[in-house]
mmCIF file of C-alpha atoms in Angstrom:
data_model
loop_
_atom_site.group_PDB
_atom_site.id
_atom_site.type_symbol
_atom_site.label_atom_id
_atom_site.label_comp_id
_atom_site.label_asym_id
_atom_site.label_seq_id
_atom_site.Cartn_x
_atom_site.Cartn_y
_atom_site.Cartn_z
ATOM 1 C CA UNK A 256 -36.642 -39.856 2.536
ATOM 2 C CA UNK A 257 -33.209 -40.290 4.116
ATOM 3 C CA UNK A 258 -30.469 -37.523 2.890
ATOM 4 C CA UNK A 259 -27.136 -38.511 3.543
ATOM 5 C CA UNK A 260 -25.301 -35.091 2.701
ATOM 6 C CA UNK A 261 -21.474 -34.676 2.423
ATOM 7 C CA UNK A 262 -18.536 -34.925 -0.221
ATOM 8 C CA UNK A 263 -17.610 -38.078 -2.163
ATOM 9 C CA UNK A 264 -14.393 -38.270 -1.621
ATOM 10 C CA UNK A 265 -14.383 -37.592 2.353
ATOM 11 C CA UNK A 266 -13.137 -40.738 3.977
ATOM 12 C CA UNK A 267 -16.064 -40.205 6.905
ATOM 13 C CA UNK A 268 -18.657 -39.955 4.306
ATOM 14 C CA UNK A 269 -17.316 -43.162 2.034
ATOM 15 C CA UNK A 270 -17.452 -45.165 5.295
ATOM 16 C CA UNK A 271 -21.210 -43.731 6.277
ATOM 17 C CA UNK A 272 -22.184 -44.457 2.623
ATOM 18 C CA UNK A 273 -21.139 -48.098 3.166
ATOM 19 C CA UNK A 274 -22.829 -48.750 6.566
ATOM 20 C CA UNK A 275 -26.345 -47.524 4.730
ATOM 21 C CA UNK A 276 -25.770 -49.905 1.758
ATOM 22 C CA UNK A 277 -24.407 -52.991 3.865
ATOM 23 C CA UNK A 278 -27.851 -52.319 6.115
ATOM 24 C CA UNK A 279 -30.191 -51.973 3.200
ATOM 25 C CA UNK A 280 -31.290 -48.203 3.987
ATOM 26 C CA UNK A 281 -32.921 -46.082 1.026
ATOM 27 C CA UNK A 282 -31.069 -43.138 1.629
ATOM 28 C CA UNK A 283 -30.246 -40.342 -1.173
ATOM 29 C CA UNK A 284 -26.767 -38.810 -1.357
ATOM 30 C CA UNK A 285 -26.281 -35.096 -1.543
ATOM 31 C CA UNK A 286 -22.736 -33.729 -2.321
ATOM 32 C CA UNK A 287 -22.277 -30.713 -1.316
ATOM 33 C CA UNK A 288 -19.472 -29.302 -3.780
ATOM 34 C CA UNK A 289 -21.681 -30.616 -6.884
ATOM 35 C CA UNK A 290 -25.545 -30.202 -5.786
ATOM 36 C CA UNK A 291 -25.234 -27.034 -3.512
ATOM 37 C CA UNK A 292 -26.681 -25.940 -0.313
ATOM 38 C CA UNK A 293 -29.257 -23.170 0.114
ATOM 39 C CA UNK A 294 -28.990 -20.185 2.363
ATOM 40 C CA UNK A 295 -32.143 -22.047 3.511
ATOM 41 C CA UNK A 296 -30.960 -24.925 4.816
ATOM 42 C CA UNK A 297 -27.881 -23.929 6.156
ATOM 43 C CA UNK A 298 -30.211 -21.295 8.502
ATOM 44 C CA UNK A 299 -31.981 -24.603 9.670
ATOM 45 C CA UNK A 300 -29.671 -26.417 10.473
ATOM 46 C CA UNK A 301 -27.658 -24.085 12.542
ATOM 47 C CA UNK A 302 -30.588 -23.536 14.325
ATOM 48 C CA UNK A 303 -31.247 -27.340 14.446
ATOM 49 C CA UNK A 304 -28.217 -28.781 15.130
ATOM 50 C CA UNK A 305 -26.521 -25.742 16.747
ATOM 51 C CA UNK A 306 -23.447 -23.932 15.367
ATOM 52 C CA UNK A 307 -20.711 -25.735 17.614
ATOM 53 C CA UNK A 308 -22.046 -29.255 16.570
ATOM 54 C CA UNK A 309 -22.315 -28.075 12.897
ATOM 55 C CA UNK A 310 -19.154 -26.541 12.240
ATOM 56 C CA UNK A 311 -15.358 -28.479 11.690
ATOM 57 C CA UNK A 312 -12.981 -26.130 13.195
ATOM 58 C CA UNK A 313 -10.241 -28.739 13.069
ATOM 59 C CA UNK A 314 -10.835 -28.288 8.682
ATOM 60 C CA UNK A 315 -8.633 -27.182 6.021
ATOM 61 C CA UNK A 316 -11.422 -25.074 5.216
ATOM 62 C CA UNK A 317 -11.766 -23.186 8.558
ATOM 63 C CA UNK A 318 -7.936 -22.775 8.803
ATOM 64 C CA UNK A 319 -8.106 -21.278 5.787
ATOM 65 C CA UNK A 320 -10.391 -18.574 6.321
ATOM 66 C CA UNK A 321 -8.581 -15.158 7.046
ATOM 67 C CA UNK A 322 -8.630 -14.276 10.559
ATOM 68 C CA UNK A 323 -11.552 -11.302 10.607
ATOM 69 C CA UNK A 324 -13.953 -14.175 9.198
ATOM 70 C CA UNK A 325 -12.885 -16.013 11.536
ATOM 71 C CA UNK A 326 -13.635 -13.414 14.676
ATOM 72 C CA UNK A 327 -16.739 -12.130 13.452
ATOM 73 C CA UNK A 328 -18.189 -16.212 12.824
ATOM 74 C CA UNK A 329 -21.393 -16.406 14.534
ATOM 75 C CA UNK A 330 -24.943 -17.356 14.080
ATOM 76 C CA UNK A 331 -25.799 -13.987 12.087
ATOM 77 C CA UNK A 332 -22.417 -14.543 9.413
ATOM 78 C CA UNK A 333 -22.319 -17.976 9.278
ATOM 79 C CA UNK A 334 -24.795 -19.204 6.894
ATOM 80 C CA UNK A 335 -23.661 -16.588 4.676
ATOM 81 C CA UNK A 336 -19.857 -18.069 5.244
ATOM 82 C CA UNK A 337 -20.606 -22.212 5.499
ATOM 83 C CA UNK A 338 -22.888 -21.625 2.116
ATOM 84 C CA UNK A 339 -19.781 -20.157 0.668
ATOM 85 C CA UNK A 340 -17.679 -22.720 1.699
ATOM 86 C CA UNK A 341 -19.545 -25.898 2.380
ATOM 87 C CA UNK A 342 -16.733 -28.182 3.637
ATOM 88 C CA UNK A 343 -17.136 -26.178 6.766
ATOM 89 C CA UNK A 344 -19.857 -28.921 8.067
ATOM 90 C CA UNK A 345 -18.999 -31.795 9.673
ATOM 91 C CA UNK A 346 -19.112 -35.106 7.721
ATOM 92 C CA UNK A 347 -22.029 -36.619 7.067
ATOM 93 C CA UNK A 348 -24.893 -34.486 7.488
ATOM 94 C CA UNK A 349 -27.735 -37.597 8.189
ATOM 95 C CA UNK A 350 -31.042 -36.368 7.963
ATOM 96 C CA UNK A 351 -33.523 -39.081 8.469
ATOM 97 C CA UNK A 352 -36.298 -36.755 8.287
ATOM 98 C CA UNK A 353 -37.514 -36.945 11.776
ATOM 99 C CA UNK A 354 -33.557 -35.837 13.024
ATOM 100 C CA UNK A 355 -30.082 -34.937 11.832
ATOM 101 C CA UNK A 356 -26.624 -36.334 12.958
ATOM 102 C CA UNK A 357 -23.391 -35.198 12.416
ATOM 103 C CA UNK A 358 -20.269 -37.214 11.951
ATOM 104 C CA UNK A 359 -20.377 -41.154 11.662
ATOM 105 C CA UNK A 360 -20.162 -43.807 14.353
ATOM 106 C CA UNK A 361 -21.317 -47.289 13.962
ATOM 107 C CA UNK A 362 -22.723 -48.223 17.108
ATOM 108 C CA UNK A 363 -25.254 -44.547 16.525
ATOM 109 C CA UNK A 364 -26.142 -45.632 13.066
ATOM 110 C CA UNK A 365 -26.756 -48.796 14.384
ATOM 111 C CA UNK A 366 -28.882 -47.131 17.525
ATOM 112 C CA UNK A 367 -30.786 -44.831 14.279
ATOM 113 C CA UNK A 368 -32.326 -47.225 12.134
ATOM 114 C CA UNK A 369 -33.334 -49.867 14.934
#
């Protein structure tokens, strides 16, 4: 089964959302904010998709963290930190089961389910 994970109202995730439905792919959609992450999952996918790849710096949400959670961020705090505040991960999460991808493009979606 196809997760599509993210926020609704994320313009990213709206567009992503719209690709899979104009291209007839069964996907489920996870919100974040309303359905939760695990401590679980966030572990695998840092180790998955890396840290770097995972994280949004460039968020509200990052700039918002105070500056010693910021400093100490690494792999052994930041599960605990992007669990607590989930709109840390780029947007979409795509997990297609085999892989996941983070962010959307087009022309990769396109690439994904050909």
């Amino acid at each position: 089964m196809i997760t599509l994970y993210g926020i609704k109202n994320c313009d990213t995730v709206k567009k992503a959302r719209s690709w899979l439905e104009q291209h007839n792919v069964d996907y489920r959609f996870h919100d974040f904010r309303a359905d939760g992450l695990t401590l679980a999952q966030v572990k695998n996918w840092i180790t998955e998709i890396g840290l770097e790849t995972l994280v949004n710096k460039r968020s509200t949400t990052w700039k918002e963290l105070d500056e010693a959670t910021k400093t100490h961020f690494n792999e052994t705090t930041a599960a605990t930190v992007i669990s607590e505040n989930p709109t840390l991960i780029k947007r979409p999460l795509l997990d297609t089961g085999k892989q996941k991808y983070v962010g959307f493009k087009d022309a990769e979606y396109t690439t994904i389910f050909n």
